Tab-separated table of C-alpha atoms in Angstrom:
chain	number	residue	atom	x	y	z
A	567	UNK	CA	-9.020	-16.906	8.998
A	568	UNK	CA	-7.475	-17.402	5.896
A	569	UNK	CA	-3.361	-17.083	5.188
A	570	UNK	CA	-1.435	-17.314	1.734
A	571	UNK	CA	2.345	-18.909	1.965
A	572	UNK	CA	3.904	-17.137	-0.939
A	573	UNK	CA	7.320	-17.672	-2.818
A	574	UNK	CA	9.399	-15.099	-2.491
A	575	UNK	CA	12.576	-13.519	-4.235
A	576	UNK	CA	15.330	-14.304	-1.559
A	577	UNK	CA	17.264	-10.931	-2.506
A	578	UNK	CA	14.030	-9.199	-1.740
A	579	UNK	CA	13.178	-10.564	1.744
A	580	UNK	CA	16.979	-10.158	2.563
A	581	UNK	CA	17.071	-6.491	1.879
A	582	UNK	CA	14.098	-5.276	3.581
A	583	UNK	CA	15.039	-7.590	6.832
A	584	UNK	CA	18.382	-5.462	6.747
A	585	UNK	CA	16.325	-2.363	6.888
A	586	UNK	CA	14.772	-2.866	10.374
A	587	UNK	CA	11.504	-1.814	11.285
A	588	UNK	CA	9.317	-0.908	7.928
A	589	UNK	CA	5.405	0.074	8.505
A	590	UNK	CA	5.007	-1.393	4.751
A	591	UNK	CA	6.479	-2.991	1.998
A	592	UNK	CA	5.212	-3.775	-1.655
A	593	UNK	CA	5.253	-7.423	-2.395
A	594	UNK	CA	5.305	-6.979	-6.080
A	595	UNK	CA	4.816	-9.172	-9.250
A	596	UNK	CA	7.028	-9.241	-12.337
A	597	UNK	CA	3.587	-9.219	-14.471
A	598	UNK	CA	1.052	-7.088	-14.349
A	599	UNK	CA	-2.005	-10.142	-15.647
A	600	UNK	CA	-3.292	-12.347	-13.211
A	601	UNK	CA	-5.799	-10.472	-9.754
A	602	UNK	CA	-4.847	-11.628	-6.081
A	603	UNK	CA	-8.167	-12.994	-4.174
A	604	UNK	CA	-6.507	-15.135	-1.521
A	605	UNK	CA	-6.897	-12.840	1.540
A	606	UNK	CA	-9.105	-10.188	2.967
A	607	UNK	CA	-7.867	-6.835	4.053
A	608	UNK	CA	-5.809	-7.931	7.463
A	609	UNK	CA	-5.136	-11.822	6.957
A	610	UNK	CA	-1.490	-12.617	6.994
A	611	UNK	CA	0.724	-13.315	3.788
A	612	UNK	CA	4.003	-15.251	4.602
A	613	UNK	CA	6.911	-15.687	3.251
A	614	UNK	CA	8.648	-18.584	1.920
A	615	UNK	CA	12.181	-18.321	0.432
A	616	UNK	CA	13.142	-20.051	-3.009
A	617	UNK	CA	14.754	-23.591	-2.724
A	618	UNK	CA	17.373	-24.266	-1.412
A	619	UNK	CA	16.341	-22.186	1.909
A	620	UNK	CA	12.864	-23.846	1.746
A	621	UNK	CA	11.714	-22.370	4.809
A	622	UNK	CA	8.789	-19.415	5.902
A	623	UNK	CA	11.132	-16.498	6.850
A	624	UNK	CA	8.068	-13.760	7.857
A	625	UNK	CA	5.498	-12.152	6.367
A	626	UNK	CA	2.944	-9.187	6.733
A	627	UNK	CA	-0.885	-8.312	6.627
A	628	UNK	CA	-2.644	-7.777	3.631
A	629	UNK	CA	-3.638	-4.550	2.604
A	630	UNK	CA	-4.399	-4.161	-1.350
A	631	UNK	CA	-4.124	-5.480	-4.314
A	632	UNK	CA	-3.123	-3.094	-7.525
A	633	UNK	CA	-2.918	-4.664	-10.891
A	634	UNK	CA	-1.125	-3.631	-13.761
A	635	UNK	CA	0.868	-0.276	-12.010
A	636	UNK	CA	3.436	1.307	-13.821
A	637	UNK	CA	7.266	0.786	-12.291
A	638	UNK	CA	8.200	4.320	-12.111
A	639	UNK	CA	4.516	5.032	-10.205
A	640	UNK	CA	5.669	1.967	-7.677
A	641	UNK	CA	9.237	3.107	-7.322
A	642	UNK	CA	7.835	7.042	-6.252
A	643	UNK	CA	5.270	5.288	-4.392
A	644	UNK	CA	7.432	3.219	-2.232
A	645	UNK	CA	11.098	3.383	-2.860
A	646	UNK	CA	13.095	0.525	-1.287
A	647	UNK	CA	10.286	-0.547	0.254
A	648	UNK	CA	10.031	-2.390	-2.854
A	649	UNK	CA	12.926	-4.271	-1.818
A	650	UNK	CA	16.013	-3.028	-4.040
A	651	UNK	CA	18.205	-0.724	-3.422
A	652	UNK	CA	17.589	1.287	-6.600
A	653	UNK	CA	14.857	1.810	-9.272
A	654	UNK	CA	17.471	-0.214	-12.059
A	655	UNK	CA	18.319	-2.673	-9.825
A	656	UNK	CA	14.548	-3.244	-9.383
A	657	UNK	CA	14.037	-2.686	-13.218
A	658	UNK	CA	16.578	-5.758	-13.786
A	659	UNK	CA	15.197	-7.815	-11.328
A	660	UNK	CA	11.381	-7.482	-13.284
A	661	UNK	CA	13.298	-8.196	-16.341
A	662	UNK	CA	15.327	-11.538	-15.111
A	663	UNK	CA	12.095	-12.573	-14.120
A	664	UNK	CA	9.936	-11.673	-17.185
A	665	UNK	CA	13.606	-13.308	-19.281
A	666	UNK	CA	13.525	-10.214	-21.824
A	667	UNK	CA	16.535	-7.997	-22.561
A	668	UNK	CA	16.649	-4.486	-20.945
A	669	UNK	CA	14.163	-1.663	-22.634
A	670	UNK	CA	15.743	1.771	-20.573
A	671	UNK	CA	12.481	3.243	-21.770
A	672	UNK	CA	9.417	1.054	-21.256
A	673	UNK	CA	7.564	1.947	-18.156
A	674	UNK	CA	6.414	-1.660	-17.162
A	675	UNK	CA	3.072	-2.554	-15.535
A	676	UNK	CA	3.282	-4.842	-12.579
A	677	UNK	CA	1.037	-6.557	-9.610
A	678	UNK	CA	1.090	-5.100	-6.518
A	679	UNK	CA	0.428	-7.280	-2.721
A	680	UNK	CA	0.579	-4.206	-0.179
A	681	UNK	CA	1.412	-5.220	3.271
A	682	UNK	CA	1.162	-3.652	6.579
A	683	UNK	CA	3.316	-4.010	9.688
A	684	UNK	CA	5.881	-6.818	7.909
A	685	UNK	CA	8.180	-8.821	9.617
A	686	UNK	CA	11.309	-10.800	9.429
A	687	UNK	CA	12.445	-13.709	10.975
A	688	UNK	CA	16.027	-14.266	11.951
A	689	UNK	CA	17.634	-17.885	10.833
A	690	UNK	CA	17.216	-19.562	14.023
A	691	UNK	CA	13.563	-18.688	14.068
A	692	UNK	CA	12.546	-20.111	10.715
A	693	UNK	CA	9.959	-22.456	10.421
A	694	UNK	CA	9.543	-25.896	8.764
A	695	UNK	CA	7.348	-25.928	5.580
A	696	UNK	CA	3.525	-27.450	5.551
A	697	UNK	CA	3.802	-31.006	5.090
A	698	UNK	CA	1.612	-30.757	2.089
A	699	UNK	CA	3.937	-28.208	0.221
A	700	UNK	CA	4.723	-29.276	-3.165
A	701	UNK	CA	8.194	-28.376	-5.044
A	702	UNK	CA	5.559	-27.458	-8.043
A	703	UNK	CA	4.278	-24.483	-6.263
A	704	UNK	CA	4.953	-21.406	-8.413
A	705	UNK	CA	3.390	-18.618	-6.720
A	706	UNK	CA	1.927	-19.943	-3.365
A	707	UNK	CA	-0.885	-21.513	-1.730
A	708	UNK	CA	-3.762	-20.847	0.482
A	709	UNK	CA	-4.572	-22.221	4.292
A	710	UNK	CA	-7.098	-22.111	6.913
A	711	UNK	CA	-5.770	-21.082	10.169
A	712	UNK	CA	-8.359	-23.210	11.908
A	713	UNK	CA	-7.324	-26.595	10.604
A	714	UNK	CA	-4.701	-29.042	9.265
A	715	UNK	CA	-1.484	-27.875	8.715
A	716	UNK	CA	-2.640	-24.764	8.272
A	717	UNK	CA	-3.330	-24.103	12.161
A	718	UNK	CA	0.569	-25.822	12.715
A	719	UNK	CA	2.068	-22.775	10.383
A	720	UNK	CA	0.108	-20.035	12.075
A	721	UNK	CA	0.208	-20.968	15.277
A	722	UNK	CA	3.837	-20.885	14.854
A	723	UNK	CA	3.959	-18.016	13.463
A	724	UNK	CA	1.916	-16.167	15.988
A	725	UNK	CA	3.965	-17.390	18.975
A	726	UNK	CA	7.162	-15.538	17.421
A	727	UNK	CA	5.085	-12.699	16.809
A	728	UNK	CA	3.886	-12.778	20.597
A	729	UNK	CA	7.426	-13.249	21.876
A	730	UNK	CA	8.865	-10.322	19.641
A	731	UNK	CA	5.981	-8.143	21.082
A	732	UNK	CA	6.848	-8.779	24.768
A	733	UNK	CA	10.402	-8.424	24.008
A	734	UNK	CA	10.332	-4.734	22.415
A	735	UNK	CA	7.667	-4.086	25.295
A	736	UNK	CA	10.110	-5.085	27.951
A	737	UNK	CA	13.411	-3.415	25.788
A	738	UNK	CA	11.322	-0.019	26.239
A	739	UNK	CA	10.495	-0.766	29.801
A	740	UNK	CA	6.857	-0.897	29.496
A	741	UNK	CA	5.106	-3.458	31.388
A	742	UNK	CA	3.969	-6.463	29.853
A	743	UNK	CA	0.444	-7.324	30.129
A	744	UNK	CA	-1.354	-9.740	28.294
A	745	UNK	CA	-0.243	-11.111	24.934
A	746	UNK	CA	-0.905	-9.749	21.507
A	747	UNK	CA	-3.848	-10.902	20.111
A	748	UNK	CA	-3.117	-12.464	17.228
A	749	UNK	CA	-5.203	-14.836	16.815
A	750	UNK	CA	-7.981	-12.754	16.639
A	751	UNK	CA	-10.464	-13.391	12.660
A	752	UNK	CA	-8.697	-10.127	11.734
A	753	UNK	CA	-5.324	-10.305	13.151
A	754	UNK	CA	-4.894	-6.515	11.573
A	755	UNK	CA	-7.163	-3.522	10.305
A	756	UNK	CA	-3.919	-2.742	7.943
A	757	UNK	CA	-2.612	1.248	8.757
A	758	UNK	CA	-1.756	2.525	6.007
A	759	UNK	CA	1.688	3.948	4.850
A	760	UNK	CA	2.373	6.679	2.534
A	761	UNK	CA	2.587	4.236	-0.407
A	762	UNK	CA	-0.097	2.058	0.546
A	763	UNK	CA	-2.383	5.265	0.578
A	764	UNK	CA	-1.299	6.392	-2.858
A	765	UNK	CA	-2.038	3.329	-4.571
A	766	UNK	CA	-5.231	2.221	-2.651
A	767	UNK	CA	-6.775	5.827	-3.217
A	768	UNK	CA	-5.544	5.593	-7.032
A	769	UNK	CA	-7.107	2.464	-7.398
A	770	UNK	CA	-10.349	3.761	-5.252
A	771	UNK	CA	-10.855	6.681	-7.695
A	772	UNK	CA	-10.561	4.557	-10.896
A	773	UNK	CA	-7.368	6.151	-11.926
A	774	UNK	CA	-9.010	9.189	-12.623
A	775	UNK	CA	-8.936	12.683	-11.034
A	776	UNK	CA	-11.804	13.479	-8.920
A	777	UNK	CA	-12.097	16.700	-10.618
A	778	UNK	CA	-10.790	17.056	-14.175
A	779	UNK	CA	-11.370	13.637	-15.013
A	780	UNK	CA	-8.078	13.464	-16.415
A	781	UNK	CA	-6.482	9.463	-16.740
A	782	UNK	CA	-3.164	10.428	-16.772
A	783	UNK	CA	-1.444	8.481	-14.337
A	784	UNK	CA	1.942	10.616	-14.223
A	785	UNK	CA	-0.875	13.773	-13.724
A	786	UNK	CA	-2.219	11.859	-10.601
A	787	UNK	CA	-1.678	12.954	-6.718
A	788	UNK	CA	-3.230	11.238	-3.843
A	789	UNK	CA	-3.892	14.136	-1.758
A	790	UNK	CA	-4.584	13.966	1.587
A	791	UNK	CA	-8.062	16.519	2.518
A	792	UNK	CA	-6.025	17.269	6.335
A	793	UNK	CA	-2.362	16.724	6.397
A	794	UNK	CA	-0.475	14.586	8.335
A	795	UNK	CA	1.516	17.311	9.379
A	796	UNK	CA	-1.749	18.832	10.683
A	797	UNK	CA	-2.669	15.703	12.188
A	798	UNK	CA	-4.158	13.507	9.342
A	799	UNK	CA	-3.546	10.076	8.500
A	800	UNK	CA	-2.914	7.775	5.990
A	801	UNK	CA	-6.766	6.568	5.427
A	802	UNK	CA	-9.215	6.211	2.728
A	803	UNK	CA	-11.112	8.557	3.758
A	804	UNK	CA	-8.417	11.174	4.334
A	805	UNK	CA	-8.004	11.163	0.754
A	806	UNK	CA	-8.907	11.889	-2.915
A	807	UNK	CA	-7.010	11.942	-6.329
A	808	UNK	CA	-6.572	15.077	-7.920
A	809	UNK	CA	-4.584	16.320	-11.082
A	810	UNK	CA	-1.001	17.536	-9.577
A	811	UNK	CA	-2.019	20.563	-10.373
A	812	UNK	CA	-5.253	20.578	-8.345
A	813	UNK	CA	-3.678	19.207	-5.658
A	814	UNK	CA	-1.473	21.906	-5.512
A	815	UNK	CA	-4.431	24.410	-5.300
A	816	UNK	CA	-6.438	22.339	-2.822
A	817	UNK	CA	-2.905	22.276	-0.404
A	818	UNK	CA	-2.547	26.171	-0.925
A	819	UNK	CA	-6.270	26.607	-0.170
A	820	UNK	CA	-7.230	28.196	-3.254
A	821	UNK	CA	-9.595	25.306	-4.300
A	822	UNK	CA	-11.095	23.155	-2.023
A	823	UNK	CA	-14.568	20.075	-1.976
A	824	UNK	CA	-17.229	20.686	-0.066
A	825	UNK	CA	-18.673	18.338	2.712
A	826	UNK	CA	-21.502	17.501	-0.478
A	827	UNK	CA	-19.225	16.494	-2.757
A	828	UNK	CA	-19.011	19.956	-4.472
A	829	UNK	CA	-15.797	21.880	-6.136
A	830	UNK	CA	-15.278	25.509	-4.950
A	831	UNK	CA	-12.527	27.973	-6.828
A	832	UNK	CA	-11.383	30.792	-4.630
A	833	UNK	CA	-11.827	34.039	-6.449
A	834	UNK	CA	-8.093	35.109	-4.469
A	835	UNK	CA	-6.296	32.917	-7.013
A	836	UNK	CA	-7.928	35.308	-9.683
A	837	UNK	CA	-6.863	38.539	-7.669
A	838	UNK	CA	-3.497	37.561	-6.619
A	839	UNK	CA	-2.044	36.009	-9.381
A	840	UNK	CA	-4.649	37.928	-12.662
A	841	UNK	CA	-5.382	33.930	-13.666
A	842	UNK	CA	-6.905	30.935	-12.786
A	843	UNK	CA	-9.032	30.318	-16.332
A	844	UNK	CA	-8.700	26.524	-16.418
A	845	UNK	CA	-10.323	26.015	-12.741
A	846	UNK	CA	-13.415	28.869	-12.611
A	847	UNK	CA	-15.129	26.211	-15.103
A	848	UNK	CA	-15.353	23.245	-12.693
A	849	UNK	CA	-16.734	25.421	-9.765
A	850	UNK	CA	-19.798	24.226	-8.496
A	851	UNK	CA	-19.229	21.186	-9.939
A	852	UNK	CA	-19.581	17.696	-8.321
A	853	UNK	CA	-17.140	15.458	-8.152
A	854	UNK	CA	-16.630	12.097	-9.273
A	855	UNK	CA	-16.504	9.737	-6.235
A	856	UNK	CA	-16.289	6.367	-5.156
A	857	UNK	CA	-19.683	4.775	-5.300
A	858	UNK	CA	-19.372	2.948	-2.080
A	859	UNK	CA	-19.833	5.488	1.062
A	860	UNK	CA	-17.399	4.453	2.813
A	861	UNK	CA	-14.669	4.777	0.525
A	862	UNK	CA	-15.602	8.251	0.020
A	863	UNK	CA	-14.494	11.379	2.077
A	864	UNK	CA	-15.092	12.138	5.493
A	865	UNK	CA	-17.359	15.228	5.554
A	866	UNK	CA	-15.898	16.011	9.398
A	867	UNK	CA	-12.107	16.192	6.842
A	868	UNK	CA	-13.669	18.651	4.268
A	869	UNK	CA	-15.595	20.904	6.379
A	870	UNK	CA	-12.102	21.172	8.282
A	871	UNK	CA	-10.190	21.779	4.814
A	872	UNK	CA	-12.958	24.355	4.268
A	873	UNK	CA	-12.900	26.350	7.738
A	874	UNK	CA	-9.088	26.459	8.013
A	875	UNK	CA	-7.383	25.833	4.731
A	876	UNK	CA	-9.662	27.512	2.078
A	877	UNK	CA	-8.925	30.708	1.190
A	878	UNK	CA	-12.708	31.519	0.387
């Protein structure tokens, strides 16, 4: 199992530990140029504060990458969960970084590391650095959990994790069994939050709607096919992206995708509301989706947006 020990903006990992439990949090870049590679989908990320508090502080489980995202798409996505209290005080913070003067009215384009299920150490429980860190290090550095001083820092790790485990267990009166397992190859399969879902499906569907085809990123929803108010969840396949507009049809019920990939218009939005020009052209059509099957919908999701939602 691989695990990345990245530097990390002090303010940032201070403010999110003050906001207890978080199911996600977006460890973001002040530039939007160079890709992430270093994990897979589950392996852990770490934290390490700057100097002088040269110590790993927590961390969380990878769950995307997103390159070059606009701010004000990050801020809806995720909110403090970016780790500032406010979209300007995040906005300055990208700017001290990048050293440029304020610009009120450029949207900029960062990197996005998306992690699942983070978590924060207190003081007493920090932990030494890797013998082999280097005061060069700009952005962080890779290790195998299996060897070296890579298996020191994770094994570490994982034995605060286990204790913090048994000790909400036993705070909630739940007997306490065996230990987490995390040192399993895949310590995670990442569950997605709200913003994780957003940018992973944007990202899925090639910044484009499913639909329309329209680029538009402002114009862009991640729509969920079943609610999670009707019992839907944050996944991949519980979602596509859609023109705002669309999406508000497809919620309503007055558009909806069948289980082959296939756009229906409801002739009620032409009887109740004497319009609905724009959509009548792209029935029957078939969408645009993710060439990989299992990044596309579920067909069990859109024959149940069909049978209950549609208004066909």
């Amino acid at each position: 199992m691989n695990l990345f020990l990245a530097v990390t903006d002090n303010e940032w990992f201070r403010f999110l530990r003050s906001r207890g439990p978080l199911e996600e949090v977006n460890f973001w870049r002040p530039g939007a140029g160079a890709g992430f590679r270093a994990l897979s989908p589950g392996e852990p990320l770490l934290f390490k504060l700057h100097s002088p508090e040269d110590y790993v502080v927590g961390g969380g489980f990878f769950s995307h990458f997103s390159q070059a995202l606009p701010v004000s798409l990050v801020w809806e996505a995720f909110g403090e969960r970016n780790g500032a209290a406010t979209f300007d005080e995040m906005r300055r913070r990208i700017e001290r970084y990048r050293r440029i003067p304020p610009a009120p009215h450029e949207d900029y384009r960062i990197g996005c590391i998306l992690l699942a299920q983070p978590f924060f150490f207190d003081e007493p429980e920090w932990i030494e650095l890797p013998r082999d860190w280097s005061r060069n290090i700009v952005q962080g550095k890779g290790y195998d959990s299996r060897s070296g001083e890579g298996a020191r820092l994770w094994e570490a790790v994982r034995l605060r994790l286990e204790a913090a485990s048994i000790g909400a267990r036993a705070e909630l009166g739940r007997e306490v069994a065996e230990p987490a397992m995390f040192g399993e190859p895949y310590l995670v399969r990442p569950r997605l939050g709200q913003g994780s879902f957003r940018v992973l499906v944007t990202d899925t569907y090639g910044r484009r709607c499913a639909v329309t085809g329209e680029k538009a990123l402002p114009a862009l929803d991640a729509a969920h096919i079943r609610g999670v108010a009707e019992g839907g969840q944050h996944r991949l396949d519980n979602g596509l992206l859609l023109r705002s507009d669309v999406h508000r049809l497809f919620d309503a019920g007055y558009v909806t995708v069948t289980p082959e990939g296939r756009f229906r218009v409801s002739r009620r939005l032409k009887d109740e509301f004497d319009n609905g020009e724009p959509y009548f052209p792209f029935d029957g059509s078939e969408l645009w989706l993710p060439p990989e099957p299992r990044e596309r919908p579920g067909r069990e999701l859109l024959e149940w947006h069909g049978d209950v939602v549609f208004r066909g």
